[in-house]
Every structure is written in structure tokens, then in C-alpha cells.
mmCIF file of C-alpha atoms in Angstrom:
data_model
loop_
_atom_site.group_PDB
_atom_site.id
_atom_site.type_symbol
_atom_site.label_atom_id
_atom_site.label_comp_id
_atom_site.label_asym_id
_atom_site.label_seq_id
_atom_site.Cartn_x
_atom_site.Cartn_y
_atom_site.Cartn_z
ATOM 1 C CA UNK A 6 12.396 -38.230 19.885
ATOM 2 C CA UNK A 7 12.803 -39.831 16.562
ATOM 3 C CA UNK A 8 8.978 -40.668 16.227
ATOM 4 C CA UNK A 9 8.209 -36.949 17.577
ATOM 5 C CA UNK A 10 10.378 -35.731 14.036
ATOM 6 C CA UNK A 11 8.655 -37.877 12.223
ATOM 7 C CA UNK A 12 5.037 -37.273 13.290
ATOM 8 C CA UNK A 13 5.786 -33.345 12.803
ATOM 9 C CA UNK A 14 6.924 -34.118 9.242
ATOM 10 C CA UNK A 15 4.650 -35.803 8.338
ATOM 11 C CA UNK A 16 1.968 -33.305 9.041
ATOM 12 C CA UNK A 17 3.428 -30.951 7.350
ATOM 13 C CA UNK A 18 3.999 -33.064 4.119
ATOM 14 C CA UNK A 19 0.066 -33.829 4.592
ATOM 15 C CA UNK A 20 -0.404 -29.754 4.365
ATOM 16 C CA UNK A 21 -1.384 -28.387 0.763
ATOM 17 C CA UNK A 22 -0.713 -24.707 -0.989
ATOM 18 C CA UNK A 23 -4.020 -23.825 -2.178
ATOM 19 C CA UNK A 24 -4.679 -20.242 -3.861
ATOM 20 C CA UNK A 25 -7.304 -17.933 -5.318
ATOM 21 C CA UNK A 26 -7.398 -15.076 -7.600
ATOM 22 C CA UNK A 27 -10.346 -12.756 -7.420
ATOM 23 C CA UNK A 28 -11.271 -8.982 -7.856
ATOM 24 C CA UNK A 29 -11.959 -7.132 -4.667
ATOM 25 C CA UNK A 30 -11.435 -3.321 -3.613
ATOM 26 C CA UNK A 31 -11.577 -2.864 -7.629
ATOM 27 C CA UNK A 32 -7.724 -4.618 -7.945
ATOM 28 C CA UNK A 33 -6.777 -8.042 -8.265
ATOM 29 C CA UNK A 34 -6.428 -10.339 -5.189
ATOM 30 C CA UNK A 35 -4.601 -13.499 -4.808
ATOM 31 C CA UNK A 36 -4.953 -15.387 -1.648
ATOM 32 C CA UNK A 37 -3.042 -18.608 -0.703
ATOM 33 C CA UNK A 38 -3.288 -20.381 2.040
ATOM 34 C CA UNK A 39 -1.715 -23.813 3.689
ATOM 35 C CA UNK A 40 -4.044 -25.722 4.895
ATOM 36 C CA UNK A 41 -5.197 -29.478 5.120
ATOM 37 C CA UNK A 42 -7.350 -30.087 2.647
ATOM 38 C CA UNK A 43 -8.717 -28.206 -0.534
ATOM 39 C CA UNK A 44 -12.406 -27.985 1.548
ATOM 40 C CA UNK A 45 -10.629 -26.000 4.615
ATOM 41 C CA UNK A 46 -8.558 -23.849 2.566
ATOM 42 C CA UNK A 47 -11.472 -22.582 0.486
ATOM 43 C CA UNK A 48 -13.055 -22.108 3.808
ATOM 44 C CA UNK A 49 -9.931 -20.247 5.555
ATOM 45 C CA UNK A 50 -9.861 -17.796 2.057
ATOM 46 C CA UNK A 51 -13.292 -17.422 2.087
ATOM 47 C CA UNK A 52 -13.015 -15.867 6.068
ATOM 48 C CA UNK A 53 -10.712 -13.458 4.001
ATOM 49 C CA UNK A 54 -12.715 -12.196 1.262
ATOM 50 C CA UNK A 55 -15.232 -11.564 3.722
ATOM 51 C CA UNK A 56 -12.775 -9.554 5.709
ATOM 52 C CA UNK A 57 -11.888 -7.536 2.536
ATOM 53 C CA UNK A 58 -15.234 -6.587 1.835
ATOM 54 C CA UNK A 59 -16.464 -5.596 5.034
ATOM 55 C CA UNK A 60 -12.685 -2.936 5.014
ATOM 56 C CA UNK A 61 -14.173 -1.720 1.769
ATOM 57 C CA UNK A 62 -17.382 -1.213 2.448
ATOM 58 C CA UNK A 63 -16.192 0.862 5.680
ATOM 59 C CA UNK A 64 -13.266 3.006 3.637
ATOM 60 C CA UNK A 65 -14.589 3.209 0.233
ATOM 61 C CA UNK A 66 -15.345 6.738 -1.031
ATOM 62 C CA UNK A 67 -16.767 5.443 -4.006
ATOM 63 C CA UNK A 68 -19.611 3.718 -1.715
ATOM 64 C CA UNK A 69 -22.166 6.738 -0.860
ATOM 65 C CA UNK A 70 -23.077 4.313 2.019
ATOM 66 C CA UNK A 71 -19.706 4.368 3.624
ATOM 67 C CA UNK A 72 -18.378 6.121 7.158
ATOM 68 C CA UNK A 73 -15.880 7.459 4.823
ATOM 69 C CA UNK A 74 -18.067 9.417 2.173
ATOM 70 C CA UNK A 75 -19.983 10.673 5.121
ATOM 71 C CA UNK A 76 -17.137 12.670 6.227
ATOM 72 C CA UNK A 77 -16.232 13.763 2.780
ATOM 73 C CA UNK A 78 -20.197 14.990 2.215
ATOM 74 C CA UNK A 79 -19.949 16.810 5.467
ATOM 75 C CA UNK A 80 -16.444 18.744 4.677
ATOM 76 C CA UNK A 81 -16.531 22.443 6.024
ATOM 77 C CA UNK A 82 -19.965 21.792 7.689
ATOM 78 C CA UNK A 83 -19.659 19.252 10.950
ATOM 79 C CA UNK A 84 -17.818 16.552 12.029
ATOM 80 C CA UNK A 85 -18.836 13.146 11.530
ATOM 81 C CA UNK A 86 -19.056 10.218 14.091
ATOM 82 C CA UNK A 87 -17.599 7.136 12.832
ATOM 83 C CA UNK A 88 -16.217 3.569 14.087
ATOM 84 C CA UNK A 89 -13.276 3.028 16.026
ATOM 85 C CA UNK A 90 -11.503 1.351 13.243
ATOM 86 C CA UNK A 91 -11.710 3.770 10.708
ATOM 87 C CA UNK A 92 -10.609 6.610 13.320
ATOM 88 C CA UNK A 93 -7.977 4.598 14.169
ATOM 89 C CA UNK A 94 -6.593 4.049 10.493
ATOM 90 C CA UNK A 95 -6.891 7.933 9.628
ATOM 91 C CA UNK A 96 -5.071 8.194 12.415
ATOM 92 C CA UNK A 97 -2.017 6.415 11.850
ATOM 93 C CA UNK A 98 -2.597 8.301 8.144
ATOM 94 C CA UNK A 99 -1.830 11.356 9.432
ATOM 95 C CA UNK A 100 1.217 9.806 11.706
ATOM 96 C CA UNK A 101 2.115 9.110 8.609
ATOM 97 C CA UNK A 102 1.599 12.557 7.164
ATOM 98 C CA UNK A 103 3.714 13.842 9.548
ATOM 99 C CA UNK A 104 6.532 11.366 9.508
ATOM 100 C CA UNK A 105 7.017 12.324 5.537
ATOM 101 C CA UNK A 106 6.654 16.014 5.588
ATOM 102 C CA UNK A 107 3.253 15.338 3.798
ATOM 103 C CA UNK A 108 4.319 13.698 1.184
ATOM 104 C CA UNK A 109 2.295 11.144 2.437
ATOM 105 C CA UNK A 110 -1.884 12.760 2.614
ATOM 106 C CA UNK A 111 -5.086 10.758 2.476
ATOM 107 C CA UNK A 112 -6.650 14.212 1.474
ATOM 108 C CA UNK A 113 -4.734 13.874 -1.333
ATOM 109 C CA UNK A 114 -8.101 12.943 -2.634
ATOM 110 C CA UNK A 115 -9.606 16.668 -2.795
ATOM 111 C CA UNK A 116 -7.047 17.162 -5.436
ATOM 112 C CA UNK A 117 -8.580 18.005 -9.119
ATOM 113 C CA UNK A 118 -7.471 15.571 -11.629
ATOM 114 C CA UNK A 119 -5.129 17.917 -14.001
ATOM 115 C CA UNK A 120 -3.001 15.398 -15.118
ATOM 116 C CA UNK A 121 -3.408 12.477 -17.623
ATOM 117 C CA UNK A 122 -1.629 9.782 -18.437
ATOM 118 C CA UNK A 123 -3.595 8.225 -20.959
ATOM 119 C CA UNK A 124 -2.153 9.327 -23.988
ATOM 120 C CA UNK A 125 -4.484 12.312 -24.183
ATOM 121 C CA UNK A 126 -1.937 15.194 -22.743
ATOM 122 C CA UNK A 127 -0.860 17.542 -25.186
ATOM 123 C CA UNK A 128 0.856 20.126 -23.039
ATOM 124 C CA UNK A 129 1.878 20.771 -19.117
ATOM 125 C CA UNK A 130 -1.113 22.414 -17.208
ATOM 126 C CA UNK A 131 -0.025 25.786 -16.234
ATOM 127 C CA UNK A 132 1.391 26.899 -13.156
ATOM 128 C CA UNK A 133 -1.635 28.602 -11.865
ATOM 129 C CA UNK A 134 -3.327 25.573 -12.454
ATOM 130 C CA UNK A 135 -1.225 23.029 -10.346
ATOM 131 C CA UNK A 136 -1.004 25.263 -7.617
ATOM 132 C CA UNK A 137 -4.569 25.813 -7.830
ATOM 133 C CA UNK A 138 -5.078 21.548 -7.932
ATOM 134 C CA UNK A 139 -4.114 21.347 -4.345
ATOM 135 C CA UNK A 140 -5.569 23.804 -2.708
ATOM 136 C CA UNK A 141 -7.705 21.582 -0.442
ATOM 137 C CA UNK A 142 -5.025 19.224 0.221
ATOM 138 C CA UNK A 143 -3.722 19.129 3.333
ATOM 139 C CA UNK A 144 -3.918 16.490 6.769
ATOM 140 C CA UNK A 145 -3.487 19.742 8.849
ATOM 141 C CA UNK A 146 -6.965 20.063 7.956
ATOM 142 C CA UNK A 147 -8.221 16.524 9.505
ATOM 143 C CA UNK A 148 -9.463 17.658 12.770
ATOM 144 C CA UNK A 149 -9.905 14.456 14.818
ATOM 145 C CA UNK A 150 -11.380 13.833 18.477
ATOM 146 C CA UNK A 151 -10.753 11.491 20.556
ATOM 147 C CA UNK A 152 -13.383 11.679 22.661
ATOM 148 C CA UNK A 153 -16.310 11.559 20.537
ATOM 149 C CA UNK A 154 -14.578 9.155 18.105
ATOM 150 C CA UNK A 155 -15.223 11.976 15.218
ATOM 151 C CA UNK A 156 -13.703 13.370 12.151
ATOM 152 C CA UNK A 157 -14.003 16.572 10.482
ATOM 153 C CA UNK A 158 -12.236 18.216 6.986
ATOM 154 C CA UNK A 159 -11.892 21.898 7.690
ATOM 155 C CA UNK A 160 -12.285 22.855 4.452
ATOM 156 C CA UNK A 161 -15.147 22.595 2.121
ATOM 157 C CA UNK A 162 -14.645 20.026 -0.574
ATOM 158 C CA UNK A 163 -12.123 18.656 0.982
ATOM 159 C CA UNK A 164 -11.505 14.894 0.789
ATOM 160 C CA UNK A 165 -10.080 11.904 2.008
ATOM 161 C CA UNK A 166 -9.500 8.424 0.668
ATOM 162 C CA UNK A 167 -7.282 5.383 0.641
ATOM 163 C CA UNK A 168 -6.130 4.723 -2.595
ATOM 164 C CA UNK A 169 -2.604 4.444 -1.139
ATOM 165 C CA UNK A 170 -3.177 2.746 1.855
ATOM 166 C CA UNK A 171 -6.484 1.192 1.586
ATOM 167 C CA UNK A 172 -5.072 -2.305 0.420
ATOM 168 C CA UNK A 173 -2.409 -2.802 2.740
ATOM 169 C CA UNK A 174 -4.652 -2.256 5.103
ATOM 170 C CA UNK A 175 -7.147 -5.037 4.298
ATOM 171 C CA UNK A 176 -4.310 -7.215 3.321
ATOM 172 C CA UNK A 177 -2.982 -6.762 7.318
ATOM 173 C CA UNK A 178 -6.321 -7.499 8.513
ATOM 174 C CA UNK A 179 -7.133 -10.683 6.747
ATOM 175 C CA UNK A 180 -4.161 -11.947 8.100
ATOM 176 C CA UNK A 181 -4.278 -11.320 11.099
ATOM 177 C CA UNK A 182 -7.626 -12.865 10.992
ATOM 178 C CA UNK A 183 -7.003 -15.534 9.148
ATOM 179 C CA UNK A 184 -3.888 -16.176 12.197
ATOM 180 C CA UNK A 185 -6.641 -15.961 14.851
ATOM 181 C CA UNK A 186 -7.995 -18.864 12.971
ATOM 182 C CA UNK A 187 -5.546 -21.146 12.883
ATOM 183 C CA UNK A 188 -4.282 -20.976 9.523
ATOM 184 C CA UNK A 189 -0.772 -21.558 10.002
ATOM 185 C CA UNK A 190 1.236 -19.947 6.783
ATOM 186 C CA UNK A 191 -0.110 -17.690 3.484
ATOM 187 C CA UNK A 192 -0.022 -15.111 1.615
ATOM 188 C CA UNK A 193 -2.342 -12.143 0.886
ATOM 189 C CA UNK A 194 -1.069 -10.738 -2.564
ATOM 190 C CA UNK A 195 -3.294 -7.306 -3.046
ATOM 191 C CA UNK A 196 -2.529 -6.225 -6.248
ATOM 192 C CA UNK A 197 1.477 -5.953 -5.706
ATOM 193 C CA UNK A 198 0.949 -5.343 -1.763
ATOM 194 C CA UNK A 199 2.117 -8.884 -0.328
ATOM 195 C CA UNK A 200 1.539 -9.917 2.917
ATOM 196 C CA UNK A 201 2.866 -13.697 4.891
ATOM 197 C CA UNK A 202 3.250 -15.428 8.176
ATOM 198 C CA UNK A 203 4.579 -18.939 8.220
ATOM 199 C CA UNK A 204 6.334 -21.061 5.868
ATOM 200 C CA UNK A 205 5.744 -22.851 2.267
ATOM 201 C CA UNK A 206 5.182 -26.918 3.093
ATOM 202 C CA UNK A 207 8.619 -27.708 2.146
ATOM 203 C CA UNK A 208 9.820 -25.798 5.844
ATOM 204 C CA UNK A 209 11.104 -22.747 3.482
ATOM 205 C CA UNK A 210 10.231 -19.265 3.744
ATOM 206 C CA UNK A 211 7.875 -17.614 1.250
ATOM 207 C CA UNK A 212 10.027 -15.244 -1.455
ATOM 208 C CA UNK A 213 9.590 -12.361 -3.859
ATOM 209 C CA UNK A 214 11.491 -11.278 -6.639
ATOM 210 C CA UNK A 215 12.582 -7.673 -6.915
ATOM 211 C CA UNK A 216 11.573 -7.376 -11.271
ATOM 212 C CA UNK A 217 13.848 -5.264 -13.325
ATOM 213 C CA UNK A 218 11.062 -2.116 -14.253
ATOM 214 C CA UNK A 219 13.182 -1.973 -17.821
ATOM 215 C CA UNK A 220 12.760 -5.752 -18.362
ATOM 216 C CA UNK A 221 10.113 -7.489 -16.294
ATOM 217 C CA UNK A 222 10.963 -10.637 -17.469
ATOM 218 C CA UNK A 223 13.997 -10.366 -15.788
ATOM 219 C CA UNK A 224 14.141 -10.276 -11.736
ATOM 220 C CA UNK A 225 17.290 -8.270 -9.830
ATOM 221 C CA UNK A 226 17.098 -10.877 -6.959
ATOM 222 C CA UNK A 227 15.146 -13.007 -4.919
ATOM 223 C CA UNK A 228 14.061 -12.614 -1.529
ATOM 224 C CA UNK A 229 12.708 -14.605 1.182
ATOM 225 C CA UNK A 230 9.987 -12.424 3.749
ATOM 226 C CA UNK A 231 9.435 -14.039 7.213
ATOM 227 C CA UNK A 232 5.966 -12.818 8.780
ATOM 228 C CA UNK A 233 6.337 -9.435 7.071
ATOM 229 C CA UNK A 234 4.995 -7.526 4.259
ATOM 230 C CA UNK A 235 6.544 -5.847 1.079
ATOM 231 C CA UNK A 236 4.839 -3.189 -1.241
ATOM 232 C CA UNK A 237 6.408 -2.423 -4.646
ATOM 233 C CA UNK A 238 5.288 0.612 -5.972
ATOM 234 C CA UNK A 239 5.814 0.855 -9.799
ATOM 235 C CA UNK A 240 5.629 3.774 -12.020
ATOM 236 C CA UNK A 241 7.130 2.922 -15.301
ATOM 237 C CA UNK A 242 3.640 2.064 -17.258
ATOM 238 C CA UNK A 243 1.569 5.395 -16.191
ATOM 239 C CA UNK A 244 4.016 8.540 -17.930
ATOM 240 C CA UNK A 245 3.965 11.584 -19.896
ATOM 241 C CA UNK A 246 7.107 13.408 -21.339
ATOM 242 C CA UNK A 247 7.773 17.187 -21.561
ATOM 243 C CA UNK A 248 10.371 19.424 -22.202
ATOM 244 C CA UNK A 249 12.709 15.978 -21.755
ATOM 245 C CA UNK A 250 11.446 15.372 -18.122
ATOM 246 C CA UNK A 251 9.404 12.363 -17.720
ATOM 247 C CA UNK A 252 6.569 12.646 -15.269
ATOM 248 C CA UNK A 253 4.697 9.792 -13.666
ATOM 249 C CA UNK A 254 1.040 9.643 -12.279
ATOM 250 C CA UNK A 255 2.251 9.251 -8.967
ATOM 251 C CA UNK A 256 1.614 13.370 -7.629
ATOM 252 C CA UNK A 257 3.243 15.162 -4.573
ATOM 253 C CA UNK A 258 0.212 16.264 -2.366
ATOM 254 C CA UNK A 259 2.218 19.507 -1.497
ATOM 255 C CA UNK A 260 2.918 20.710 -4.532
ATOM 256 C CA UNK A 261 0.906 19.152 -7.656
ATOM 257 C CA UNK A 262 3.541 18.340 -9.247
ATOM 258 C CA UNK A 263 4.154 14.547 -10.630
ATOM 259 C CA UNK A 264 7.109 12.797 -8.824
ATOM 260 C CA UNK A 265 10.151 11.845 -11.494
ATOM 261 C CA UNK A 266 13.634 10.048 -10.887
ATOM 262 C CA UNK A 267 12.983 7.032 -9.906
ATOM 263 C CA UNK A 268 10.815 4.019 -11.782
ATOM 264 C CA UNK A 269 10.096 1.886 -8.893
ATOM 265 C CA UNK A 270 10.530 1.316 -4.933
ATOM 266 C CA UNK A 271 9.807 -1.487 -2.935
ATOM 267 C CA UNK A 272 9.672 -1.549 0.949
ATOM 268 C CA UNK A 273 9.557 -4.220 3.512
ATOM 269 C CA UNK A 274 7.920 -3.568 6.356
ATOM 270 C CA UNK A 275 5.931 -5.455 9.742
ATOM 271 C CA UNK A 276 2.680 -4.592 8.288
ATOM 272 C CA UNK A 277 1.476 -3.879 4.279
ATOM 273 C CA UNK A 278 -0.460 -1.027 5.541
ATOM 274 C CA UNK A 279 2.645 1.158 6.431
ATOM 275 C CA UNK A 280 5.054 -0.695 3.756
ATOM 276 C CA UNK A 281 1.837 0.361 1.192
ATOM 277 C CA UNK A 282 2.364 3.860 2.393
ATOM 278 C CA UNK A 283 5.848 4.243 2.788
ATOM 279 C CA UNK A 284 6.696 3.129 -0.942
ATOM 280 C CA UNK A 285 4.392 6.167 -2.164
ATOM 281 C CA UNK A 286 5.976 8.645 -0.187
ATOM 282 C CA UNK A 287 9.492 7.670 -0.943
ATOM 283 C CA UNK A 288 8.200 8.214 -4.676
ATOM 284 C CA UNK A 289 7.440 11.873 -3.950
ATOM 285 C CA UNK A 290 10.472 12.304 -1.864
ATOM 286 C CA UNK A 291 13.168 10.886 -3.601
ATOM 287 C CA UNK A 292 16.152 8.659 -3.305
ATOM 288 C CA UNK A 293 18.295 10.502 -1.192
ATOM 289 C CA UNK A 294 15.511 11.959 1.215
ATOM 290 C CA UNK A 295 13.708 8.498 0.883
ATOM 291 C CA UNK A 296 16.136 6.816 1.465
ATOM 292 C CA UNK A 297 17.542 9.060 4.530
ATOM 293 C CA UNK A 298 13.742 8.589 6.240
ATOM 294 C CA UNK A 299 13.821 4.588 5.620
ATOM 295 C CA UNK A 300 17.363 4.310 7.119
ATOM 296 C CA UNK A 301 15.646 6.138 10.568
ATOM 297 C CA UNK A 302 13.163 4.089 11.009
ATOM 298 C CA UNK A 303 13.204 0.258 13.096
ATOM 299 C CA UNK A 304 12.146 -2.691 11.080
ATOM 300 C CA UNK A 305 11.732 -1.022 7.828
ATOM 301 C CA UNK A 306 13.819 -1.273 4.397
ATOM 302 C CA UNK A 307 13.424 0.054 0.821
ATOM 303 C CA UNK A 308 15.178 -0.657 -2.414
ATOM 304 C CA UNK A 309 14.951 1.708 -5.014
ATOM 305 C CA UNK A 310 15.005 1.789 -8.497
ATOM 306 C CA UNK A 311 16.161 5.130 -10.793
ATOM 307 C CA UNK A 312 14.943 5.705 -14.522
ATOM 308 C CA UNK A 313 18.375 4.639 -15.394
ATOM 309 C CA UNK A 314 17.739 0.884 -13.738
ATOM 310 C CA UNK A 315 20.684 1.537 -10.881
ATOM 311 C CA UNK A 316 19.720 -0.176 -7.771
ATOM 312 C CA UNK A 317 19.940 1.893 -4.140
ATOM 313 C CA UNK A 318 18.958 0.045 -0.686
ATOM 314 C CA UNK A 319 18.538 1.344 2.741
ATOM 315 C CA UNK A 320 21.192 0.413 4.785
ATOM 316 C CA UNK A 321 20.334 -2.789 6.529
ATOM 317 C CA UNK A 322 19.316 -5.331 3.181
ATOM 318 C CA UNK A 323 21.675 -6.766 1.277
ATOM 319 C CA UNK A 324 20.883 -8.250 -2.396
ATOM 320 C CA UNK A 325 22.831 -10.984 -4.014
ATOM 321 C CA UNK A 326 21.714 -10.364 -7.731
ATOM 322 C CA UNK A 327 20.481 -13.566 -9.706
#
């Protein structure tokens, strides 16, 4: 028994952290992985990055080769036949969708681009012209069947893309590949949207630290994830001020309208793909509805963080503040 603890120690002690930053779906990637020996664990990331690409090269509708721009070009004329996979994740988009009252929409992308947050803004666009923004928006316009595995966008011009999901998604899939594998703990870090299984060599669980949006050198707490993902969503560097209201470039599909209140949420959830876009939606919904739709759902939590830097959480997290 005593050699058995020793043996399994041992092994573990033998295990290295090995990570690698890189640029992939046009955002910043870090991928670490425990493994052996420096050669395997550049082999075990490189299975990932390979992953990655092919997810991008399938959603990307900034790739005029991809399933995805196919059904955007065909919008209001016929529907297009496309993988499994990507029928599948539009899908679960719309599930989505529904489960926020829209404020959730991966045709969020037919929306024209009225607002700026580059410094350039001199005035609110009218109200004509933010109603007018969204008038192709809407996933009661993704007509999907099932039977011949197709997708078509009612309306012409209409689009769809996965700016707000897109990430979490290949984040999920490299590690569940990566699992398959063998590789027995790591991290996929896309761009904010973190993703683990297993444990750091020393036997502890891998943390995060919730960062103070009004002083990011400063963290609120510290928390450990256990085969789980979390997604903060931040909105405190992309803003515009008017009439006293500050506006951030994170936009309500239904309405055109920026969201305000809050400066950052961050939600914990079995997969970064629904964590990813969950943290958007309780942007555009706000604390109190947010927070109402996190506390119904199994598995799922959210802490939220106002423009005044007060701290909410759903009902089932607790935070002991560093």
C-alpha cells in the first residue's frame, strides 16, 4: 500500500506544466498542458491548435470558403446544406436565443455597425437609425431542418456569426480532444474564455482570479475550477458617454441599443461554449434579470460586477475576498 502511494507520487512529481501562447481565431490563445516531457506536451498542444483551426475554418464568416459564409451569401434565396457540427452548434445558438429572450442572437451579425467606440463618436445615432440597425436581426428567422441537415436566413442580408460563442466553442472541443488523448490536466485560455480538466502537479486544482474592472491590478478573490469552464466578459475598456449615461460596445440584438450598468460578468459553467454565451447575455439583460435566469439554471453561476465596483453572485457561489 505504502509503495502503491509512493509510485503514484512519484509520477505525478515526474509530470511538467508546459504552456503556449499563440494567435488563433484572430484572439490570443494560451494553451497549457501537463504532460511528461516538454516533447509530448508540444505534441498534445499541437493536436489543439489543429483542432482550433479546423472550428475556424468551419465557423468563420470572415473565410469566403466557410459552411458558414455560404449560408450568409445565400440569405433570402435557399437553404444551405452544411455539416453536422455546425448544425448542431447553431442549434444550441438558438436554444440559447430562446432561453434569454434574444438577448442572446448569432444573427446579431446582420446588424449595421452604428456605433463606435473608438474615440470617433461625436453624438448618439438617432432613433430611426438604431431601430433601423436591427432590422435583420432576429433567430426567429434561422429556419433549420433536421432532415436535410440545412440552414436557411429568411431574410435577405441577414447574417450569422460567432463572435460570442465561437471561442468557447473551440476551447470545449480541444479539450475534449485533447481528454480523448490522454492528456490528463490543462487549460485552454481563449482570450479570457478558460477552459480545465484535471489538476496542477502539486494535486491542487487549477484557479482564477475574479480582477477588480476599476483596478486590474487588484483581484476580488480567487477561485479554484474543477473540470469546468469560466468566461469573463469585460466591458470597461470599449465606452462612449452621453447625456451622463455610459454606453458600452456590447449591443442588445433586440433593440440596438448598447447595454450599460454593469462593467463586467463572469460565469462558470460545464462547458466555455455556453459560459461564453451566457456572460454576453447577462450583459444585455442586466443584474437583476441576469441574475434571476443564472439562479434557474443547474450547474451554472455568475458574478457580476456594476459601474460602481459592487459585487452580486448567483445564489449558489460564495467569495471569500483576498
Amino acid at each position: 500500500m505504502h509503495l502503491l502511494v509512493l509510485l503514484i507520487c512519484a509520477q505525478v512529481s515526474a509530470q511538467i506544466t508546459h504552456k503556449r501562447t499563440l494567435k488563433l481565431m484572430g484572439s490570443r490563445f494560451d494553451i497549457t498542458v501537463v504532460a511528461k516531457d516538454t516533447t509530448q506536451a508540444n505534441v498534445d498542444i499541437d493536436i489543439a491548435v489543429s483542432e482550433i483551426t479546423r472550428i475556424e475554418k468551419l465557423i468563420s464568416s470572415w473565410d469566403p470558403n466557410s459552411q458558414t459564409s455560404e449560408i450568409n451569401r445565400n440569405a433570402g434565396i435557399k437553404p444551405v446544406v452544411v455539416d453536422k457540427e455546425l448544425f448542431d452548434l447553431i442549434a444550441r445558438a438558438i436554444s440559447i436565443s430562446k432561453l434569454t429572450d434574444g438577448a442572446f442572437d448569432i444573427s446579431y451579425a446582420s446588424m449595421d455597425k452604428i456605433w463606435k467606440f473608438d474615440g470617433s463618436m461625436k453624438e448618439m445615432p438617432s432613433e430611426e437609425t438604431i431601430k433601423a440597425s436591427v432590422e435583420k436581426v432576429g433567430y426567429q428567422n434561422i429556419v433549420l431542418d433536421v432532415a436535410n441537415s440545412s440552414v436557411f436566413l429568411r431574410k435577405k442580408e441577414m447574417k450569422i456569426g460567432f463572435g460570442a460563442i465561437g471561442k468557447g466553442y473551440a476551447a470545449d472541443k480541444a479539450k475534449s480532444l485533447l481528454i480523448e488523448k490522454g492528456v490528463v490536466s490543462g487549460i485552454i485560455n481563449a482570450s479570457g474564455d478558460m477552459n480545465t480538466w484535471g489538476k496542477q502537479v502539486n494535486g491542487e486544482e487549477w484557479k482564477v482570479a475574479i480582477t477588480n474592472p476599476l483596478n486590474k491590478n487588484k483581484a476580488f478573490a480567487l477561485l479554484p475550477i474543477t473540470n469546468g469552464a469560466v468566461v469573463t466578459s469585460g466591458n470597461y475598456e470599449k465606452q462612449v458617454t452621453f447625456n451622463g449615461i455610459r454606453y458600452t460596445h456590447i449591443i442588445d440584438p433586440r433593440t440596438g441599443y448598447p447595454s450599460s450598468g454593469l462593467i463586467s460578468v463572469t460565469v462558470f459553467a460545464p462547458k466555455a461554449e455556453l459560459a461564453d454565451a451566457l456572460a454576453t447575455s447577462v450583459f444585455v439583460m442586466g443584474k437583476e434579470v441576469g441574475l434571476n435566469r443564472i439562479n434557474q439554471l443547474p450547474n451554472i453561476e455568475c458574478i457580476i460586477i456594476d459601474e460602481k465596483g459592487d459585487l452580486f453572485t448567483s445564489n449558489n457561489i460564495e467569495i471569500n475576498k483576498i
